[in-house]
């Protein structure tokens, strides 16, 4: 069964460093999302992406964040200069064309900023 | 702004008993999802509820939706240990780009 994959599973970085989190959505999906979950808290929407551009972003998604679909299969989230408060699980999700518009989530990347 | 609230935040269950988790949301939505999350893991989709009065059941879990009250419930029948997890509801508004707005989660611990 097709699934969303994410790499790495765990990323440790120093404050101020740039990180790139990678996602491979399900191949025929068209809409892509990033969500964040700080440990023990709820899942928060960061950004949605369709047709090679951002369709919506939350207040969390400030100028330090960017997304890209560089090659038609990968979907990346870049954080330019990480802060301690960026430590969280980051989930990628994608939507296909089924009637329920259900989002399929990847396994997540745990980002730890020291 | 859409707000989604779940209660309780934590539920300690005894095996064999029945419990309900509540999910309230503040504006008209197009669909509502229930997810299960095990510690350190991703989100597993349990149910999607599309219309008023919708009821879905899978094993010991049953979800329902009352769009007039803006309320969904997740009912657990005869709880068993392997239902221990955190359960999230999430609401979608199509006009808001299909993004999911999550509730705060209900952490369920089923004790023998």
CSV table of C-alpha atoms in Angstrom, one decimal:
chain,number,residue,atom,x,y,z
A,1,UNK,CA,0.0,0.0,0.0
A,2,UNK,CA,1.4,3.4,-0.9
A,3,UNK,CA,2.5,5.5,2.0
A,4,UNK,CA,4.1,8.9,2.8
A,5,UNK,CA,7.7,8.6,3.8
A,6,UNK,CA,9.8,11.1,5.7
A,7,UNK,CA,13.6,11.4,6.4
A,8,UNK,CA,15.4,11.6,8.6
A,9,UNK,CA,13.4,10.1,11.5
A,10,UNK,CA,15.4,12.1,14.0
A,11,UNK,CA,17.4,15.2,13.4
A,12,UNK,CA,19.5,16.9,16.1
A,13,UNK,CA,20.9,20.3,15.3
A,14,UNK,CA,22.4,23.3,17.0
A,15,UNK,CA,20.5,26.5,17.5
A,16,UNK,CA,21.0,28.8,14.5
A,17,UNK,CA,21.7,26.0,12.0
A,18,UNK,CA,19.6,25.3,9.0
A,19,UNK,CA,17.7,22.1,8.7
A,20,UNK,CA,15.9,20.5,5.8
A,21,UNK,CA,13.2,17.9,6.5
A,22,UNK,CA,12.2,15.7,3.6
A,23,UNK,CA,9.0,14.0,2.6
A,24,UNK,CA,8.0,11.8,-0.3
A,25,UNK,CA,4.2,12.0,-0.6
A,26,UNK,CA,2.1,9.3,-2.2
A,27,UNK,CA,2.9,9.5,-5.9
A,28,UNK,CA,-0.4,10.6,-7.4
A,29,UNK,CA,-1.3,13.0,-4.6
A,30,UNK,CA,-1.6,16.7,-5.4
A,31,UNK,CA,-2.0,18.5,-2.1
A,32,UNK,CA,0.8,18.5,0.5
A,33,UNK,CA,0.9,19.7,4.1
A,34,UNK,CA,3.3,20.1,6.9
A,35,UNK,CA,2.2,19.9,10.5
A,36,UNK,CA,4.1,20.3,13.8
A,37,UNK,CA,3.6,18.7,17.2
A,38,UNK,CA,5.5,20.0,20.2
A,39,UNK,CA,6.0,17.2,22.6
A,40,UNK,CA,2.8,16.4,24.6
A,41,UNK,CA,0.8,19.0,22.7
A,42,UNK,CA,-1.7,19.1,19.8
A,43,UNK,CA,-0.9,18.9,16.1
A,44,UNK,CA,-0.6,22.3,14.5
A,45,UNK,CA,-0.9,23.2,10.8
A,46,UNK,CA,2.1,24.9,9.3
A,47,UNK,CA,1.6,25.1,5.5
A,48,UNK,CA,-0.3,23.7,2.6
A,49,UNK,CA,1.1,23.4,-0.9
A,50,UNK,CA,-0.6,22.9,-4.3
A,51,UNK,CA,0.4,23.3,-7.9
A,52,UNK,CA,4.0,24.3,-6.9
A,53,UNK,CA,3.0,27.1,-4.6
A,54,UNK,CA,1.9,27.7,-1.0
A,55,UNK,CA,-1.9,27.8,-0.8
A,56,UNK,CA,-2.1,28.6,2.9
A,57,UNK,CA,0.3,29.1,5.9
A,58,UNK,CA,-0.2,29.6,9.6
A,59,UNK,CA,1.2,32.2,11.9
A,60,UNK,CA,3.9,29.7,12.9
A,61,UNK,CA,5.2,29.6,9.3
A,62,UNK,CA,7.2,32.8,9.4
A,63,UNK,CA,10.1,33.9,7.3
A,64,UNK,CA,12.4,31.3,8.8
A,65,UNK,CA,10.4,28.5,7.1
A,66,UNK,CA,10.1,27.6,3.5
A,67,UNK,CA,8.8,24.7,1.5
A,68,UNK,CA,9.8,23.3,-1.9
A,69,UNK,CA,9.0,20.5,-4.2
A,70,UNK,CA,12.3,20.4,-6.0
A,71,UNK,CA,11.9,17.4,-8.3
A,72,UNK,CA,8.3,16.3,-8.5
A,73,UNK,CA,8.6,13.6,-5.8
A,74,UNK,CA,10.2,15.2,-2.7
A,75,UNK,CA,8.5,17.8,-0.6
A,76,UNK,CA,10.8,19.6,1.7
A,77,UNK,CA,10.5,21.9,4.8
A,78,UNK,CA,13.5,24.1,5.5
A,79,UNK,CA,14.1,26.0,8.7
A,80,UNK,CA,16.7,28.6,8.0
A,81,UNK,CA,17.9,29.4,11.5
A,82,UNK,CA,16.6,27.0,14.1
A,83,UNK,CA,15.5,28.1,17.5
A,84,UNK,CA,15.0,26.0,20.7
A,85,UNK,CA,11.3,26.3,20.3
A,86,UNK,CA,11.4,24.6,16.9
A,87,UNK,CA,12.0,21.3,18.6
A,88,UNK,CA,9.0,19.2,17.7
A,89,UNK,CA,7.7,16.3,15.6
A,90,UNK,CA,7.1,17.4,12.0
A,91,UNK,CA,4.6,15.5,10.0
A,92,UNK,CA,4.1,15.6,6.3
A,93,UNK,CA,0.7,14.7,4.8
A,94,UNK,CA,-0.7,14.5,1.4
A,95,UNK,CA,-4.2,14.3,-0.2
A,96,UNK,CA,-5.2,12.3,-3.1
A,97,UNK,CA,-8.3,12.6,-5.2
A,98,UNK,CA,-10.6,10.3,-3.2
A,99,UNK,CA,-14.0,11.5,-2.2
A,100,UNK,CA,-13.1,11.8,1.5
A,101,UNK,CA,-10.1,14.0,0.8
A,102,UNK,CA,-8.4,12.1,3.6
A,103,UNK,CA,-4.9,13.2,4.5
A,104,UNK,CA,-2.3,10.5,4.8
A,105,UNK,CA,0.4,11.2,7.3
A,106,UNK,CA,4.0,10.3,7.2
A,107,UNK,CA,5.8,8.8,10.2
A,108,UNK,CA,7.3,12.2,11.2
A,109,UNK,CA,10.7,13.7,11.8
A,110,UNK,CA,11.7,14.4,15.4
A,111,UNK,CA,13.7,17.7,15.4
A,112,UNK,CA,15.7,18.4,18.4
A,113,UNK,CA,17.4,21.8,18.6
A,114,UNK,CA,20.1,22.2,21.2
B,1,UNK,CA,-11.1,31.4,13.7
B,2,UNK,CA,-12.0,27.7,14.1
B,3,UNK,CA,-11.4,26.3,17.5
B,4,UNK,CA,-11.6,22.6,18.3
B,5,UNK,CA,-11.8,21.5,21.9
B,6,UNK,CA,-11.7,18.0,23.3
B,7,UNK,CA,-12.5,16.7,26.7
B,8,UNK,CA,-11.4,15.2,28.8
B,9,UNK,CA,-7.7,15.7,28.3
B,10,UNK,CA,-6.9,12.6,30.1
B,11,UNK,CA,-9.0,9.5,30.7
B,12,UNK,CA,-8.0,6.6,33.0
B,13,UNK,CA,-10.2,3.7,32.0
B,14,UNK,CA,-10.8,0.3,33.6
B,15,UNK,CA,-10.9,-2.7,31.3
B,16,UNK,CA,-14.4,-3.7,30.4
B,17,UNK,CA,-16.1,-0.4,31.0
B,18,UNK,CA,-17.5,2.2,28.6
B,19,UNK,CA,-16.3,5.7,28.0
B,20,UNK,CA,-16.9,8.7,25.8
B,21,UNK,CA,-14.5,11.4,24.4
B,22,UNK,CA,-16.1,14.7,23.3
B,23,UNK,CA,-15.0,17.0,20.5
B,24,UNK,CA,-16.6,20.4,20.1
B,25,UNK,CA,-15.8,22.8,17.3
B,26,UNK,CA,-16.7,26.4,16.9
B,27,UNK,CA,-17.8,26.9,13.2
B,28,UNK,CA,-19.5,24.9,10.5
B,29,UNK,CA,-17.2,22.3,9.1
B,30,UNK,CA,-17.2,20.0,6.1
B,31,UNK,CA,-15.8,16.9,7.7
B,32,UNK,CA,-14.4,15.6,11.0
B,33,UNK,CA,-11.7,13.0,11.6
B,34,UNK,CA,-10.7,10.9,14.5
B,35,UNK,CA,-7.0,9.9,14.8
B,36,UNK,CA,-5.2,7.6,17.1
B,37,UNK,CA,-1.6,8.3,18.1
B,38,UNK,CA,0.7,6.0,20.0
B,39,UNK,CA,3.7,7.5,21.8
B,40,UNK,CA,6.4,8.7,19.4
B,41,UNK,CA,4.4,7.6,16.4
B,42,UNK,CA,2.4,9.1,13.6
B,43,UNK,CA,-1.3,9.7,13.3
B,44,UNK,CA,-3.5,6.7,12.4
B,45,UNK,CA,-6.8,7.6,10.8
B,46,UNK,CA,-9.7,6.0,12.6
B,47,UNK,CA,-12.9,7.6,11.2
B,48,UNK,CA,-14.0,10.3,8.9
B,49,UNK,CA,-17.5,11.7,9.5
B,50,UNK,CA,-19.0,13.7,6.6
B,51,UNK,CA,-22.6,14.6,7.5
B,52,UNK,CA,-25.0,15.2,10.3
B,53,UNK,CA,-26.0,12.0,12.1
B,54,UNK,CA,-23.1,10.1,10.7
B,55,UNK,CA,-22.1,7.1,12.8
B,56,UNK,CA,-19.1,4.9,12.1
B,57,UNK,CA,-18.0,1.9,14.1
B,58,UNK,CA,-14.8,-0.2,14.1
B,59,UNK,CA,-14.4,-2.8,16.8
B,60,UNK,CA,-14.8,-1.3,20.2
B,61,UNK,CA,-14.8,2.3,18.8
B,62,UNK,CA,-17.8,4.2,17.6
B,63,UNK,CA,-17.8,7.8,16.4
B,64,UNK,CA,-20.7,10.0,15.7
B,65,UNK,CA,-21.3,13.5,14.5
B,66,UNK,CA,-23.9,16.1,15.3
B,67,UNK,CA,-23.3,19.1,13.0
B,68,UNK,CA,-26.1,21.2,14.6
B,69,UNK,CA,-24.5,20.9,18.0
B,70,UNK,CA,-21.0,21.0,16.4
B,71,UNK,CA,-20.1,18.0,18.5
B,72,UNK,CA,-18.6,14.7,17.8
B,73,UNK,CA,-18.2,11.8,20.2
B,74,UNK,CA,-15.9,8.8,20.3
B,75,UNK,CA,-17.3,6.0,22.3
B,76,UNK,CA,-15.2,3.2,23.6
B,77,UNK,CA,-17.1,0.0,24.5
B,78,UNK,CA,-15.6,-2.5,27.0
B,79,UNK,CA,-12.2,-0.9,27.0
B,80,UNK,CA,-9.1,-3.1,26.6
B,81,UNK,CA,-5.5,-2.3,27.3
B,82,UNK,CA,-4.4,-2.0,23.6
B,83,UNK,CA,-6.7,1.0,23.2
B,84,UNK,CA,-4.3,3.0,25.4
B,85,UNK,CA,-3.2,5.9,23.2
B,86,UNK,CA,-3.9,9.6,22.5
B,87,UNK,CA,-7.0,10.3,20.5
B,88,UNK,CA,-7.3,13.5,18.4
B,89,UNK,CA,-10.3,14.9,16.6
B,90,UNK,CA,-9.6,17.2,13.7
B,91,UNK,CA,-11.9,19.4,11.7
B,92,UNK,CA,-11.7,20.4,8.0
B,93,UNK,CA,-13.3,23.4,6.3
B,94,UNK,CA,-13.0,23.1,2.6
B,95,UNK,CA,-12.9,26.8,2.1
B,96,UNK,CA,-9.9,26.9,4.4
B,97,UNK,CA,-7.9,24.7,2.0
B,98,UNK,CA,-8.6,21.4,3.5
B,99,UNK,CA,-6.2,22.0,6.3
B,100,UNK,CA,-6.8,20.0,9.5
B,101,UNK,CA,-7.5,21.9,12.8
B,102,UNK,CA,-6.8,19.5,15.7
B,103,UNK,CA,-8.3,19.3,19.1
B,104,UNK,CA,-5.9,19.1,22.1
B,105,UNK,CA,-6.1,15.3,22.3
B,106,UNK,CA,-7.3,12.9,24.9
B,107,UNK,CA,-4.7,10.7,26.5
B,108,UNK,CA,-6.3,7.3,27.3
B,109,UNK,CA,-4.8,4.9,29.7
B,110,UNK,CA,-6.6,1.6,30.1
B,111,UNK,CA,-5.7,-0.2,33.3
B,112,UNK,CA,-6.3,-3.9,33.9
